[in-house]
Amino acid sequence: MKRTWDWFVIILATYTFIYQPLFLVFDDVQKHFDENEAMQYLEIFVDAAFVIDMGLSFFTSYIDTRTGERITQPKLIARNYMTGEFITDLVSVLPLLLEQVLQAQIKQYDWVQSMIKIFRLMKLIRVFQVFILITNSNLSQERKGMIRAVLIVVLLFFLAHAIACLLYPSFRRFFSGVSWT
């Protein structure tokens, strides 16, 4: 059950990895998103899933990297999460809370909206959990290596996508008078 949930969260993080750079940079995409109620519900669903995942992380066993054994004591699990991924997870879900509480005030300041979008990118760290899932799986070393290689290529693709989205506004301003035809 835990692995299924982890894969579900990774799929949601992948969605975030594709769309958040687009929302951050392209006003047309953000405008379409704001006008599309289904997309807004999807974003709330994704944020809610991350909040649920945060709660589950306080009770989910983990493997101690030093000893290799599975830790199931609730106090040790909570301490491990609090000293590890908790801050990153909290920062990634703060935009949801801020948008709900300060909805009217946020719309007045463009820079606050941009910062909230950037904080949403923290969810992308969840994509790296795939490597942990593969390491803990019962696959042969050859298959693990092959899957890791494919994942690295996919992550490089996503990184190129994010960089292109972030650089687009600069290039658009720099080449505004240039015709490519």
Tab-separated table of C-alpha atoms in Angstrom:
chain	number	residue	atom	x	y	z
A	1	MET	CA	0.000	0.000	0.000
A	2	LYS	CA	2.837	2.394	0.905
A	3	ARG	CA	4.588	1.855	-2.424
A	4	THR	CA	1.355	2.508	-4.320
A	5	TRP	CA	0.878	5.750	-2.402
A	6	ASP	CA	4.519	6.744	-3.016
A	7	TRP	CA	4.110	6.177	-6.759
A	8	PHE	CA	0.869	8.187	-6.708
A	9	VAL	CA	2.663	11.106	-4.996
A	10	ILE	CA	5.528	10.838	-7.480
A	11	ILE	CA	3.052	11.049	-10.379
A	12	LEU	CA	1.539	14.168	-8.790
A	13	ALA	CA	5.026	15.615	-8.319
A	14	THR	CA	5.716	14.937	-11.993
A	15	TYR	CA	2.545	16.844	-12.902
A	16	THR	CA	3.836	19.672	-10.718
A	17	PHE	CA	7.226	19.486	-12.415
A	18	ILE	CA	5.643	19.930	-15.837
A	19	TYR	CA	3.051	22.587	-15.084
A	20	GLN	CA	4.550	24.798	-12.358
A	21	PRO	CA	7.312	26.231	-14.587
A	22	LEU	CA	4.624	26.989	-17.172
A	23	PHE	CA	2.454	28.752	-14.568
A	24	LEU	CA	5.463	30.649	-13.293
A	25	VAL	CA	6.533	32.035	-16.659
A	26	PHE	CA	3.674	32.093	-19.132
A	27	ASP	CA	0.851	34.492	-18.360
A	28	ASP	CA	-1.400	32.821	-20.947
A	29	VAL	CA	-1.129	29.465	-19.191
A	30	GLN	CA	-1.863	31.088	-15.828
A	31	LYS	CA	-4.846	32.951	-17.301
A	32	HIS	CA	-6.228	29.738	-18.804
A	33	PHE	CA	-5.673	27.998	-15.479
A	34	ASP	CA	-7.472	30.759	-13.563
A	35	GLU	CA	-10.460	30.534	-15.932
A	36	ASN	CA	-10.647	26.727	-15.876
A	37	GLU	CA	-12.413	25.490	-12.759
A	38	ALA	CA	-11.397	21.861	-13.350
A	39	MET	CA	-7.699	22.822	-13.349
A	40	GLN	CA	-8.166	24.709	-10.091
A	41	TYR	CA	-9.754	21.630	-8.512
A	42	LEU	CA	-6.895	19.509	-9.820
A	43	GLU	CA	-4.363	21.830	-8.200
A	44	ILE	CA	-6.269	21.712	-4.893
A	45	PHE	CA	-6.367	17.914	-5.171
A	46	VAL	CA	-2.599	17.774	-5.741
A	47	ASP	CA	-1.956	20.071	-2.771
A	48	ALA	CA	-4.320	18.051	-0.570
A	49	ALA	CA	-2.532	14.833	-1.541
A	50	PHE	CA	0.773	16.387	-0.465
A	51	VAL	CA	-0.743	17.458	2.871
A	52	ILE	CA	-2.046	13.905	3.403
A	53	ASP	CA	1.387	12.567	2.495
A	54	MET	CA	2.925	14.831	5.124
A	55	GLY	CA	0.595	13.370	7.736
A	56	LEU	CA	1.334	9.809	6.654
A	57	SER	CA	5.068	10.461	6.798
A	58	PHE	CA	4.833	10.796	10.578
A	59	PHE	CA	3.652	7.178	10.811
A	60	THR	CA	5.441	5.418	7.949
A	61	SER	CA	8.367	3.180	8.756
A	62	TYR	CA	11.714	3.828	7.131
A	63	ILE	CA	14.965	1.986	6.578
A	64	ASP	CA	17.897	3.141	8.688
A	65	THR	CA	20.740	3.894	6.276
A	66	ARG	CA	23.402	2.936	8.824
A	67	THR	CA	22.042	-0.431	9.928
A	68	GLY	CA	19.802	-1.350	6.985
A	69	GLU	CA	16.930	-2.329	9.287
A	70	ARG	CA	13.344	-1.103	9.087
A	71	ILE	CA	12.429	1.332	11.887
A	72	THR	CA	8.844	1.006	13.115
A	73	GLN	CA	8.901	2.861	16.462
A	74	PRO	CA	6.570	5.886	16.169
A	75	LYS	CA	8.877	8.270	18.069
A	76	LEU	CA	11.871	7.430	15.887
A	77	ILE	CA	9.762	7.719	12.723
A	78	ALA	CA	8.451	11.158	13.725
A	79	ARG	CA	11.937	12.361	14.734
A	80	ASN	CA	13.424	11.124	11.452
A	81	TYR	CA	10.748	12.930	9.431
A	82	MET	CA	11.014	16.148	11.454
A	83	THR	CA	14.793	16.258	11.029
A	84	GLY	CA	14.661	15.249	7.375
A	85	GLU	CA	12.032	16.089	4.794
A	86	PHE	CA	9.496	17.898	6.987
A	87	ILE	CA	10.713	21.463	6.317
A	88	THR	CA	10.801	20.891	2.556
A	89	ASP	CA	7.330	19.359	2.619
A	90	LEU	CA	5.959	22.177	4.765
A	91	VAL	CA	7.367	24.856	2.471
A	92	SER	CA	5.873	23.071	-0.548
A	93	VAL	CA	2.344	23.063	0.918
A	94	LEU	CA	2.486	26.576	2.401
A	95	PRO	CA	1.288	28.122	-0.885
A	96	LEU	CA	-1.991	26.231	-0.541
A	97	LEU	CA	-2.496	27.572	2.964
A	98	LEU	CA	-1.434	31.108	2.058
A	99	GLU	CA	-3.701	31.211	-0.981
A	100	GLN	CA	-6.695	30.094	1.055
A	101	VAL	CA	-6.100	32.458	3.974
A	102	LEU	CA	-4.857	35.558	2.120
A	103	GLN	CA	-6.677	35.093	-1.170
A	104	ALA	CA	-7.756	38.712	-1.737
A	105	GLN	CA	-4.522	40.308	-0.499
A	106	ILE	CA	-2.248	38.066	-2.597
A	107	LYS	CA	-3.876	39.047	-5.876
A	108	GLN	CA	-2.773	42.678	-5.306
A	109	TYR	CA	0.938	41.835	-5.351
A	110	ASP	CA	2.489	40.098	-8.357
A	111	TRP	CA	5.750	39.347	-6.549
A	112	VAL	CA	3.900	37.461	-3.795
A	113	GLN	CA	2.129	35.359	-6.413
A	114	SER	CA	5.487	34.592	-8.064
A	115	MET	CA	7.041	33.578	-4.737
A	116	ILE	CA	4.108	31.271	-4.017
A	117	LYS	CA	4.591	29.635	-7.413
A	118	ILE	CA	8.291	29.143	-6.695
A	119	PHE	CA	7.538	27.505	-3.332
A	120	ARG	CA	5.254	25.057	-5.129
A	121	LEU	CA	8.318	23.816	-7.007
A	122	MET	CA	9.576	22.321	-3.733
A	123	LYS	CA	7.221	19.401	-4.400
A	124	LEU	CA	9.612	18.342	-7.117
A	125	ILE	CA	11.934	16.912	-4.503
A	126	ARG	CA	9.401	14.092	-4.213
A	127	VAL	CA	10.358	12.914	-7.703
A	128	PHE	CA	13.721	11.885	-6.293
A	129	GLN	CA	11.929	9.354	-4.077
A	130	VAL	CA	11.779	7.139	-7.148
A	131	PHE	CA	15.457	6.394	-6.645
A	132	ILE	CA	14.781	5.327	-3.053
A	133	LEU	CA	11.898	3.099	-4.160
A	134	ILE	CA	14.114	1.433	-6.743
A	135	THR	CA	16.917	0.891	-4.240
A	136	ASN	CA	14.507	-0.803	-1.818
A	137	SER	CA	12.829	-2.940	-4.492
A	138	ASN	CA	13.447	-6.634	-5.104
A	139	LEU	CA	14.618	-6.165	-8.697
A	140	SER	CA	17.908	-7.488	-9.996
A	141	GLN	CA	20.868	-5.102	-10.069
A	142	GLU	CA	20.778	-4.990	-13.880
A	143	ARG	CA	17.121	-3.912	-13.914
A	144	LYS	CA	17.700	-1.372	-11.156
A	145	GLY	CA	20.572	0.094	-13.162
A	146	MET	CA	18.505	0.231	-16.339
A	147	ILE	CA	15.587	1.927	-14.550
A	148	ARG	CA	17.939	4.435	-12.921
A	149	ALA	CA	19.446	5.296	-16.326
A	150	VAL	CA	15.985	5.889	-17.798
A	151	LEU	CA	15.012	8.003	-14.791
A	152	ILE	CA	18.130	10.123	-15.142
A	153	VAL	CA	17.267	10.809	-18.785
A	154	VAL	CA	13.698	11.716	-17.793
A	155	LEU	CA	14.928	14.003	-15.005
A	156	LEU	CA	17.313	15.710	-17.428
A	157	PHE	CA	14.384	16.240	-19.802
A	158	PHE	CA	12.358	17.801	-16.985
A	159	LEU	CA	15.302	19.971	-15.977
A	160	ALA	CA	15.697	21.198	-19.560
A	161	HIS	CA	11.957	21.916	-19.628
A	162	ALA	CA	12.151	23.972	-16.431
A	163	ILE	CA	15.205	25.907	-17.600
A	164	ALA	CA	13.586	26.659	-20.972
A	165	CYS	CA	10.429	27.919	-19.254
A	166	LEU	CA	12.444	30.139	-16.940
A	167	LEU	CA	14.655	31.555	-19.711
A	168	TYR	CA	11.856	32.169	-22.198
A	169	PRO	CA	10.840	35.630	-20.886
A	170	SER	CA	14.436	36.873	-21.078
A	171	PHE	CA	14.922	35.644	-24.632
A	172	ARG	CA	11.545	37.010	-25.665
A	173	ARG	CA	12.557	40.490	-24.470
A	174	PHE	CA	16.054	40.238	-25.950
A	175	PHE	CA	14.883	39.064	-29.367
A	176	SER	CA	11.644	41.068	-29.487
A	177	GLY	CA	12.514	42.830	-32.757
A	178	VAL	CA	14.076	39.805	-34.477
A	179	SER	CA	12.106	37.940	-37.130
A	180	TRP	CA	13.026	34.303	-37.654
A	181	THR	CA	11.356	34.106	-41.052
